[in-house]
PDB file of C-alpha atoms and ligand atoms in Angstrom:
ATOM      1  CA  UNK A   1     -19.161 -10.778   0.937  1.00 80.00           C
ATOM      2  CA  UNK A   2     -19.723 -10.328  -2.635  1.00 85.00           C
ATOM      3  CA  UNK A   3     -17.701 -12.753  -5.101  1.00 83.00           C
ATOM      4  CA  UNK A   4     -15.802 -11.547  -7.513  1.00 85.00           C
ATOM      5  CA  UNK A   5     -17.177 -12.831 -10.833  1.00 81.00           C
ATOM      6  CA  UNK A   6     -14.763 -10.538 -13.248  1.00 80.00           C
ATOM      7  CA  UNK A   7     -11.458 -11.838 -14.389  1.00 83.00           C
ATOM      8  CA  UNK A   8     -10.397  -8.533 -15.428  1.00 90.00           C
ATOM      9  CA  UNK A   9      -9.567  -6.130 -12.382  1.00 93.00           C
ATOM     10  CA  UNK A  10      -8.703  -2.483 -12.888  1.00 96.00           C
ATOM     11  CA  UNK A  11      -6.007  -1.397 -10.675  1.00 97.00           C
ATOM     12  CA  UNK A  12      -6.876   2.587 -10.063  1.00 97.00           C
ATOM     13  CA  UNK A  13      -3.665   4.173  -9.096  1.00 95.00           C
ATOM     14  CA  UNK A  14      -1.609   6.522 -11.365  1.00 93.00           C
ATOM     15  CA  UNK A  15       1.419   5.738  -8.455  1.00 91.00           C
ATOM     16  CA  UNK A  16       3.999   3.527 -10.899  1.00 90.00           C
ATOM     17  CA  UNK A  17       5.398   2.024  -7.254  1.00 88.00           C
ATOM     18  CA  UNK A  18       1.871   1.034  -5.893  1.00 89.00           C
ATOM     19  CA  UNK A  19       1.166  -0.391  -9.859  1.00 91.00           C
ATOM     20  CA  UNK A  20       4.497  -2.342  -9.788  1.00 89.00           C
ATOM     21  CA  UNK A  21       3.752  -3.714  -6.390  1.00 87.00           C
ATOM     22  CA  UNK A  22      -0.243  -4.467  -6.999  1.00 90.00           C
ATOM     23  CA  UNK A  23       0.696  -6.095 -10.499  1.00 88.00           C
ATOM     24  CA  UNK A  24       2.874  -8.654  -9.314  1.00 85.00           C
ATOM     25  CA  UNK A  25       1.015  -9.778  -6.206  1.00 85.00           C
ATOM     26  CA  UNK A  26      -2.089 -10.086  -8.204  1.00 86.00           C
ATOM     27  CA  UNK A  27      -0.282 -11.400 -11.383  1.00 81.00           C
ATOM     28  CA  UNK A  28       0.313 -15.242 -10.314  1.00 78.00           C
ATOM     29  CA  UNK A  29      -3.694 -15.563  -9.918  1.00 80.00           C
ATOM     30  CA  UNK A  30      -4.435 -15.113 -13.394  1.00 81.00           C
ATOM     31  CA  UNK A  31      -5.728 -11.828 -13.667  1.00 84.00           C
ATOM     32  CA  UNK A  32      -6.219  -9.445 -16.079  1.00 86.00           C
ATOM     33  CA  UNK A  33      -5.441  -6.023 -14.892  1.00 90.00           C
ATOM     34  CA  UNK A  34      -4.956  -2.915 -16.401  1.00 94.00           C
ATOM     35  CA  UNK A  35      -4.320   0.526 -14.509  1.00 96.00           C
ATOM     36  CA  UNK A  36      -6.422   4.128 -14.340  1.00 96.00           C
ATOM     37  CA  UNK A  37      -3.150   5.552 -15.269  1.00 94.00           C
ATOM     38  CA  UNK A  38      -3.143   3.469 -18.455  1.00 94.00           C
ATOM     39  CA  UNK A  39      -7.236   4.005 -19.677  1.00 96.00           C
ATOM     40  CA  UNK A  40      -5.902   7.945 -19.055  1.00 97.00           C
ATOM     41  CA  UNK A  41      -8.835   7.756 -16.168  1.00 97.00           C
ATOM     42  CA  UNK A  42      -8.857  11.140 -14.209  1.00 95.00           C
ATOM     43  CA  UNK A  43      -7.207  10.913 -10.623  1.00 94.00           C
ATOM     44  CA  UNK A  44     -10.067  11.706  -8.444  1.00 96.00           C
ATOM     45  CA  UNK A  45      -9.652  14.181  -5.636  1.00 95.00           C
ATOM     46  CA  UNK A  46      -8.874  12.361  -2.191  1.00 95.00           C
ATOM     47  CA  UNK A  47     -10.960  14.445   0.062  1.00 96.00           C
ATOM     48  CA  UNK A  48     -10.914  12.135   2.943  1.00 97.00           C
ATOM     49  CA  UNK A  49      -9.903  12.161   6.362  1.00 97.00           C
ATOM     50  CA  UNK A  50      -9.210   7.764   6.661  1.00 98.00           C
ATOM     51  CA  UNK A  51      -7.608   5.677   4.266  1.00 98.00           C
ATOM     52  CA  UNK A  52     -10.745   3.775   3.880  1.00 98.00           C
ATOM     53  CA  UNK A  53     -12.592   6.995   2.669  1.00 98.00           C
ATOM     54  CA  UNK A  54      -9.912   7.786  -0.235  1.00 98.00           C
ATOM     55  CA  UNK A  55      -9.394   3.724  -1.037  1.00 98.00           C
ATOM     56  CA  UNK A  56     -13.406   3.977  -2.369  1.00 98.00           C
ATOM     57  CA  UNK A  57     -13.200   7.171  -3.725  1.00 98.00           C
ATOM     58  CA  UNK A  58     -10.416   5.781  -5.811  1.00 98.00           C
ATOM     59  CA  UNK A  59     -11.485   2.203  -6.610  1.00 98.00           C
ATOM     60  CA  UNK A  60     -15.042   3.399  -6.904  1.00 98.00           C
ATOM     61  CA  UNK A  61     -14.302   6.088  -9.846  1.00 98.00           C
ATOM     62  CA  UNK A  62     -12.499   3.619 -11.891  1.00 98.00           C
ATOM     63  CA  UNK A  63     -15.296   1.001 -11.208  1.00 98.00           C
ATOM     64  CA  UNK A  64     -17.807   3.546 -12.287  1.00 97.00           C
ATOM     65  CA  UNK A  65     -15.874   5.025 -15.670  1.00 97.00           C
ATOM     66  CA  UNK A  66     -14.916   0.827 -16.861  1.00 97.00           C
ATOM     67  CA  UNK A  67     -17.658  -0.901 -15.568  1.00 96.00           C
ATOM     68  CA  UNK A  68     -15.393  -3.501 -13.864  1.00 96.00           C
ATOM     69  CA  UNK A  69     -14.256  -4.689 -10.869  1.00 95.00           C
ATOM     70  CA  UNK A  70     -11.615  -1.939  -9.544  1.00 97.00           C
ATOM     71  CA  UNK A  71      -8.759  -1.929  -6.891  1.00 97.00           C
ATOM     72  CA  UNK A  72      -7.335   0.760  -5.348  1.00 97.00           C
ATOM     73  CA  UNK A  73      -4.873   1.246  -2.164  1.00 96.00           C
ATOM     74  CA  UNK A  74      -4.802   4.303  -0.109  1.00 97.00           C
ATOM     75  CA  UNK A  75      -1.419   4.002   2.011  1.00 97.00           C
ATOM     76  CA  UNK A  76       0.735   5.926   4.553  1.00 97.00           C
ATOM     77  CA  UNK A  77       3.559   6.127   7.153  1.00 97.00           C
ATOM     78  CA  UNK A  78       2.442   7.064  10.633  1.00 98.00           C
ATOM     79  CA  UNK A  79       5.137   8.170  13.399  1.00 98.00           C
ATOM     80  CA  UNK A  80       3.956   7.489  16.613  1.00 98.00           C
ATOM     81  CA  UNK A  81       5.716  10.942  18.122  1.00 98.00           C
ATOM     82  CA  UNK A  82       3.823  13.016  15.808  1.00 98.00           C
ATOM     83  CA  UNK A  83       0.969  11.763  16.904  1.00 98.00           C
ATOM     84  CA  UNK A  84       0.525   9.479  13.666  1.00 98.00           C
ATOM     85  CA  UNK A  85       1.454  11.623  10.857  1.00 98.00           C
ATOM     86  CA  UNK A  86       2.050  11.832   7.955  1.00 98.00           C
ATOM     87  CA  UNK A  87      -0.789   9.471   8.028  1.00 98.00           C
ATOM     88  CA  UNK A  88      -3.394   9.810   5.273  1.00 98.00           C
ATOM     89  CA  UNK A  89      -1.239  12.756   4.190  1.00 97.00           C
ATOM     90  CA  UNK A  90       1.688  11.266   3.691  1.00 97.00           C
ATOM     91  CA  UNK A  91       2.113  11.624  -0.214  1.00 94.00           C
ATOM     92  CA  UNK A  92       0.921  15.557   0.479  1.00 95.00           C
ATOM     93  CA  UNK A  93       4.400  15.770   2.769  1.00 97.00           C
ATOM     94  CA  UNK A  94       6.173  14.635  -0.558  1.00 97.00           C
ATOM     95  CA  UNK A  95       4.472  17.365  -2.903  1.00 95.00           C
ATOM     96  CA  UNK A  96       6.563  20.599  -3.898  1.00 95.00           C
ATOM     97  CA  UNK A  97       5.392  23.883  -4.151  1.00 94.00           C
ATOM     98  CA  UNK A  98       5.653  23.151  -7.777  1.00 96.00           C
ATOM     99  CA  UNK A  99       3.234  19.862  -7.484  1.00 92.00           C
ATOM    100  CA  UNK A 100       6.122  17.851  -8.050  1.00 94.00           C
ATOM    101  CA  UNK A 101       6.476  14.394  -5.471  1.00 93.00           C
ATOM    102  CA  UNK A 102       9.986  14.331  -3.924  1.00 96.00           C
ATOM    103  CA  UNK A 103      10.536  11.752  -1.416  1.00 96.00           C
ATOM    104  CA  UNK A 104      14.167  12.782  -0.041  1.00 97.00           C
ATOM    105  CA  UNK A 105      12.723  16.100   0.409  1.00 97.00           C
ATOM    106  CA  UNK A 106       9.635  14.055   2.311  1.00 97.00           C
ATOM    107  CA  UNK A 107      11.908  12.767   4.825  1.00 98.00           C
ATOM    108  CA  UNK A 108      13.405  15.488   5.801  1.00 98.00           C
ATOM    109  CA  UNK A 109      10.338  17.050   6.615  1.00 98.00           C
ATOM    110  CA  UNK A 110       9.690  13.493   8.420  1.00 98.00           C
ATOM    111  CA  UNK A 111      13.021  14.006  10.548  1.00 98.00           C
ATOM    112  CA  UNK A 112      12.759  17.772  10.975  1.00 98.00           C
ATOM    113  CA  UNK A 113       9.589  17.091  12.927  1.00 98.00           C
ATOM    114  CA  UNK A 114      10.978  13.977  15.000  1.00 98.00           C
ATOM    115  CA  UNK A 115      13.940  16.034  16.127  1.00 98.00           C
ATOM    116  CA  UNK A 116      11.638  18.790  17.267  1.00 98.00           C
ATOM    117  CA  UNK A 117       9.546  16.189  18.985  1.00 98.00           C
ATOM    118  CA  UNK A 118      12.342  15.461  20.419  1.00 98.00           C
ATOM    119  CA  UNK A 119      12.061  11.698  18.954  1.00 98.00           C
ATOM    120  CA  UNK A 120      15.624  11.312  18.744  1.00 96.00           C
ATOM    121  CA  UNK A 121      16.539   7.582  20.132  1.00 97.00           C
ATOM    122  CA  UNK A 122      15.091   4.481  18.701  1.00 95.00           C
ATOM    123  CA  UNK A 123      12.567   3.538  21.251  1.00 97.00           C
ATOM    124  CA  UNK A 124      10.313   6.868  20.216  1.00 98.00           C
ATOM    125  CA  UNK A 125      11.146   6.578  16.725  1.00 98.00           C
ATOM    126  CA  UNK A 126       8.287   3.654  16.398  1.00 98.00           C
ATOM    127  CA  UNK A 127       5.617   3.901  13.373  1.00 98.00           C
ATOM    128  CA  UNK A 128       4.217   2.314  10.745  1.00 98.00           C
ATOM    129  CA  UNK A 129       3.176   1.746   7.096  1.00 98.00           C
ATOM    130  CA  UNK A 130      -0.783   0.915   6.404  1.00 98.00           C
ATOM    131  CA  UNK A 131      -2.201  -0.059   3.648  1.00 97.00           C
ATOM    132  CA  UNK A 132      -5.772   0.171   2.848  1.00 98.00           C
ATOM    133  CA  UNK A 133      -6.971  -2.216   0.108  1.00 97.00           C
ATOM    134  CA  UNK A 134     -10.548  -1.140  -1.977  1.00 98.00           C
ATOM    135  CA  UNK A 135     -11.995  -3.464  -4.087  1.00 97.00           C
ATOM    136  CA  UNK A 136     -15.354  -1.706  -5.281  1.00 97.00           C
ATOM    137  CA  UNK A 137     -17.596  -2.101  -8.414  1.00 97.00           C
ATOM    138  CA  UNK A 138     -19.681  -0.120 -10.392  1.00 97.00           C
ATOM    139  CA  UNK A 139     -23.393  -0.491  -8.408  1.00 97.00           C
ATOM    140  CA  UNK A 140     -20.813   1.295  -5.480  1.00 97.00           C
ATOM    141  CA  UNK A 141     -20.549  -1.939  -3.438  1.00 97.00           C
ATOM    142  CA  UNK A 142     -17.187  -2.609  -1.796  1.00 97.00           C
ATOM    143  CA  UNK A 143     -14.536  -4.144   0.323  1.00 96.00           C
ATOM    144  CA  UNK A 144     -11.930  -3.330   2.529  1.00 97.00           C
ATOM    145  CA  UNK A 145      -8.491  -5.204   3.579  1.00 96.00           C
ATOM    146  CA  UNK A 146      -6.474  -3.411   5.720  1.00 97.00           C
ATOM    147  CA  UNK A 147      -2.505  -4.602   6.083  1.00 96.00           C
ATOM    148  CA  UNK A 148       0.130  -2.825   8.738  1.00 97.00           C
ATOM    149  CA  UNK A 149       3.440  -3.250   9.619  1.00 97.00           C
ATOM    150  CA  UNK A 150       5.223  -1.727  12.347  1.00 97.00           C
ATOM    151  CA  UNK A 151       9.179  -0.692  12.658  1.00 98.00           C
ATOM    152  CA  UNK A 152      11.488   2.234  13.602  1.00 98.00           C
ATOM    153  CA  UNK A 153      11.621   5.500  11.500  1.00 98.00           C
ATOM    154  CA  UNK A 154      15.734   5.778  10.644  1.00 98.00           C
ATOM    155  CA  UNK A 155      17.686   8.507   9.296  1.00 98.00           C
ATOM    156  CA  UNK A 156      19.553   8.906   7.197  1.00 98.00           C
ATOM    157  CA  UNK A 157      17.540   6.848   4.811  1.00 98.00           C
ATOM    158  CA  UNK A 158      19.206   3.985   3.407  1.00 98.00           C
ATOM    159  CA  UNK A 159      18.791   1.751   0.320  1.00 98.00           C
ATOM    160  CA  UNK A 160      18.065   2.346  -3.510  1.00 93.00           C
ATOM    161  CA  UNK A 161      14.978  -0.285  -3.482  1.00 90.00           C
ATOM    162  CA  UNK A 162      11.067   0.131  -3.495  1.00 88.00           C
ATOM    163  CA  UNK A 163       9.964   3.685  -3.829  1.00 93.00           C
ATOM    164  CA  UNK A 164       8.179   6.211  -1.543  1.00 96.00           C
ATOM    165  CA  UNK A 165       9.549   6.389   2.335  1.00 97.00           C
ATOM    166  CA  UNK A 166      10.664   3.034   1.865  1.00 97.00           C
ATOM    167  CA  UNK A 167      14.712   4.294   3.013  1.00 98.00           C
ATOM    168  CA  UNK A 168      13.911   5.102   6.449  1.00 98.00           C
ATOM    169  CA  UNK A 169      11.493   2.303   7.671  1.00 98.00           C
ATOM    170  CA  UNK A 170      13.007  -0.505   9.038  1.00 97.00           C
ATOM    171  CA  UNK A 171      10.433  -3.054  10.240  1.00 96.00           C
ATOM    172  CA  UNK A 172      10.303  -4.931  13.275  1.00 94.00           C
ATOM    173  CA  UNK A 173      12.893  -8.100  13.363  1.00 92.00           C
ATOM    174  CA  UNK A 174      14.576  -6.787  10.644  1.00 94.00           C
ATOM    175  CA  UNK A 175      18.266  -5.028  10.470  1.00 96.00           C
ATOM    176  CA  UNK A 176      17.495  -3.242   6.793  1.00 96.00           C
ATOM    177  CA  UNK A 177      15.027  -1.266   5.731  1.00 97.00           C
ATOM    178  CA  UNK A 178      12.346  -1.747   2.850  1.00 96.00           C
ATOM    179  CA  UNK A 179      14.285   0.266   0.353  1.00 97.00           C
ATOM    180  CA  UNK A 180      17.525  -2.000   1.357  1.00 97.00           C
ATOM    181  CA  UNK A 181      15.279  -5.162  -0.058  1.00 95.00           C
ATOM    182  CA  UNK A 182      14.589  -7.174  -3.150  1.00 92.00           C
ATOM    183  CA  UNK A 183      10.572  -6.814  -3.831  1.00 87.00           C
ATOM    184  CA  UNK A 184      10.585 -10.245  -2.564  1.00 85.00           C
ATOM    185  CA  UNK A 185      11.879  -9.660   0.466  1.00 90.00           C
ATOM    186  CA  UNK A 186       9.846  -6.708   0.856  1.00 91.00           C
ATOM    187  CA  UNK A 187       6.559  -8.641   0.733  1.00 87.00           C
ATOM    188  CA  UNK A 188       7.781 -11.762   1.699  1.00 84.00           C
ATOM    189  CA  UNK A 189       5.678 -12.889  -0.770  1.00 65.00           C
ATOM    190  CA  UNK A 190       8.334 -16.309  -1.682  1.00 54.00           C
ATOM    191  CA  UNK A 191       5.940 -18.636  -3.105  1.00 47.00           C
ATOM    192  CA  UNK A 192       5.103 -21.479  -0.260  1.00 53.00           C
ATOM    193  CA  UNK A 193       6.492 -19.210   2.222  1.00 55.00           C
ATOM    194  CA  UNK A 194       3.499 -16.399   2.423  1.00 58.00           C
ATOM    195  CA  UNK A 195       4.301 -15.142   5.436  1.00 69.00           C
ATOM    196  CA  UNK A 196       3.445 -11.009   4.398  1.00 80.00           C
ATOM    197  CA  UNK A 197       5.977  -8.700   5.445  1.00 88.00           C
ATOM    198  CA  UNK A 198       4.551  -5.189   3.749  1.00 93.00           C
ATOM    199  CA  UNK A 199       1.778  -3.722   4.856  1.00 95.00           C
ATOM    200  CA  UNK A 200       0.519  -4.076   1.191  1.00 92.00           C
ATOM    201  CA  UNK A 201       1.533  -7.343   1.251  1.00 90.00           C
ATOM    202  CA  UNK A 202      -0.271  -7.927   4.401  1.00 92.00           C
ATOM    203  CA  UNK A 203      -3.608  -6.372   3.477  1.00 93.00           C
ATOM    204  CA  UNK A 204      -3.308  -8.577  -0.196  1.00 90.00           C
ATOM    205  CA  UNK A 205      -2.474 -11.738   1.644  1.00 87.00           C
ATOM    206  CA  UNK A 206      -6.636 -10.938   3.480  1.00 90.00           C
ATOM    207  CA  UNK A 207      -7.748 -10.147  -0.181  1.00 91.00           C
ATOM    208  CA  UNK A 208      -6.380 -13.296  -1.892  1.00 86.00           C
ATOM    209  CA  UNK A 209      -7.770 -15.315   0.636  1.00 84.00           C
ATOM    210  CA  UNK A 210     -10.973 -14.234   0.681  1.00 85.00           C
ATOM    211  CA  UNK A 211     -11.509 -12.951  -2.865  1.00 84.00           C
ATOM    212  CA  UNK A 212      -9.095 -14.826  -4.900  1.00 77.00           C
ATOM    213  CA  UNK A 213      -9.293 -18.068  -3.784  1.00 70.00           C
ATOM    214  CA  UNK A 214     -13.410 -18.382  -3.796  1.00 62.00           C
ATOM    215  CA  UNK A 215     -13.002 -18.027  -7.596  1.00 53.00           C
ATOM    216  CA  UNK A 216     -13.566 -21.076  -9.703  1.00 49.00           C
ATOM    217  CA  UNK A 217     -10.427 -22.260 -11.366  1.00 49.00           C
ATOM    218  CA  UNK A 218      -8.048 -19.523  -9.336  1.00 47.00           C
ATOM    219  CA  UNK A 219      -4.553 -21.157  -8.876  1.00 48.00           C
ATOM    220  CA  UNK A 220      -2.995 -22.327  -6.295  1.00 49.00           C
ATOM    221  CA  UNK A 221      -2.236 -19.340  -3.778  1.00 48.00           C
ATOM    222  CA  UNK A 222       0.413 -21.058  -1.937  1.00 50.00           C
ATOM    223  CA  UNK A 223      -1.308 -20.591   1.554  1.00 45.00           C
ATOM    224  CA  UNK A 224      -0.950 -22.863   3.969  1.00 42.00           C
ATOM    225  CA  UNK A 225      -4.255 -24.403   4.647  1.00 37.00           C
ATOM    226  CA  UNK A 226      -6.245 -22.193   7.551  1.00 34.00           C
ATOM    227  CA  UNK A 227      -3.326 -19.883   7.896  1.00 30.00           C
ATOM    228  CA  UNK A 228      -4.994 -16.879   9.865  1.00 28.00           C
TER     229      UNK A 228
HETATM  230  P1  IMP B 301      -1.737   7.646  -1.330  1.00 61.59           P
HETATM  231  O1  IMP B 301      -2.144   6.303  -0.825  1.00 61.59           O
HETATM  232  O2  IMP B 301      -1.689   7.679  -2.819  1.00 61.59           O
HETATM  233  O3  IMP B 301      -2.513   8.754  -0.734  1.00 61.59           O
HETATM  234  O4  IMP B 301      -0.227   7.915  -0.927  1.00 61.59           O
HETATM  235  C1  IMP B 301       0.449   7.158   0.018  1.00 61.59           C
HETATM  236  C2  IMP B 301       1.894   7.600   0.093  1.00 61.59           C
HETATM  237  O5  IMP B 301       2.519   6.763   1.068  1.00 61.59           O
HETATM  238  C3  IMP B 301       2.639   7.387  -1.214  1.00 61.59           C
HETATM  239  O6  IMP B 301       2.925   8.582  -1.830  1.00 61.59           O
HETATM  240  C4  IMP B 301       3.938   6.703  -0.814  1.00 61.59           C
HETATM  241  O7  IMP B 301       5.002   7.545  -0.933  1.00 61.59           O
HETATM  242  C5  IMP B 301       3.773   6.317   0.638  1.00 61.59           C
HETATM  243  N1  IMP B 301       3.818   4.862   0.670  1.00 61.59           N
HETATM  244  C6  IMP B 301       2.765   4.017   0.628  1.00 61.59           C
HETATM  245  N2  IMP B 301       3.189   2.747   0.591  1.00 61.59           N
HETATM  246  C7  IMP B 301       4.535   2.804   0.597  1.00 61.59           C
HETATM  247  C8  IMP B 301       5.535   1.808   0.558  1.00 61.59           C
HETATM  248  O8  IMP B 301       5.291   0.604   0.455  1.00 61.59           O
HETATM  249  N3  IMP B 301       6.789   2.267   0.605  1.00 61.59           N
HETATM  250  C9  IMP B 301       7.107   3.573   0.681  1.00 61.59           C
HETATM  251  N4  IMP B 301       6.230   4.541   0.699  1.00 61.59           N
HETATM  252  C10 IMP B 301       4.935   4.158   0.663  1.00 61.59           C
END
């Protein structure tokens, strides 16, 4: 594993939900970061067929055009009756025939095709949220974190919080659903209580521990000592 010598990160995503999200996990290690969106970097084309494929195309393009240290995620919600999509095509399901992203609009589409998979009570309406996490730099070397977290697929959505699909997943042990939570609560990310509730959350909790705590001088993450 490669240490990460740079304390300036680029975060390559032009999503303002994913920026939000990345920015204040990463923000209480001391970080510089700054987004593609922001250096007007082009969005590359995500040709690939796993979320690990389209994380390095991402993180690798912005590591390549700023000659830093870049992170990218490459997310998406997986229903288990449709035989894991919208998987790595999940923000595709959002897009209009205009190129406009509309997530309402997404699930529908989402509950149009449980109902004719006839995934109509709660015990086939399982899925998840992954999140792929990218770090590359510009020689093409990378690494991968990968952070999931399963629930039930509800509708009709509920909740004004987070962004994306975040209305109608409610994860396991829980009686509201991501976009009925603070960020906080979304990520569980309460300082001294780390426990990782989001699946980004999840797959930063494997990247501060094994990237942002080797660096000299990094604060204190809040981990609990050997916490797997
Ligand atoms: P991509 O990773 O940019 O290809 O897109 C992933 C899509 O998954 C985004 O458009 C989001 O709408 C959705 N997504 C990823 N993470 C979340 C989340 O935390 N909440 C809600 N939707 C999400």
């Amino acid at each position: 594993m490669r240490r990460l010598e740079s304390k300036k990160i680029i975060v390559a995503t032009h999503n303002a939900g994913k920026l939000r999200e990345i920015a204040s996990l990463i923000g209480p290690y001391g970080f510089e970061t700054q987004s593609a969106a922001e250096l007007g970097l082009p969005e590359p084309e995500e040709t690939g067929t796993r979320y690990e494929e389209n994380a390095y195309i991402k993180a690798y393009a912005a590591a390549q055009a700023t000659g830093l240290p870049a992170l990218s995620d490459d997310s998406g919600f997986e229903a288990d009756a449709l035989d894991g999509a919208p998987g790595v095509y999940t923000a595709d399901w959002a897009t209009r025939a205009d190129g406009s992203r509309d997530f309402t609009y997404a699930m529908e589409k989402v509950e149009k095709a449980l109902q004719d998979a006839g995934a109509i009570s709660a015990d086939k309406r399982t899925g998840r949220f992954v999140s792929v996490l990218c770090l590359a730099w510009p020689d093409g070397y990378a690494e991968y974190f990968r952070g999931v977290i399963e629930g039930t697929l509800v509708y009709p959505p509920r909740g004004q919080d987070g962004f994306g699909y975040d209305p109608m997943f409610q994860p396991e042990g829980e009686s509201r659903t991501f976009g009925e939570m603070t960020a906080e609560e979304k990520h569980g990310w309460k300082r001294g209580d780390k426990t990782a509730l989001s699946h980004r959350a999840r797959a930063f909790k494997l990247f501060a521990e094994t990237m942002l705590e080797a660096f000299p001088g990094t604060v204190d993450t809040g981990f609990p000592a050997g916490n797997a």
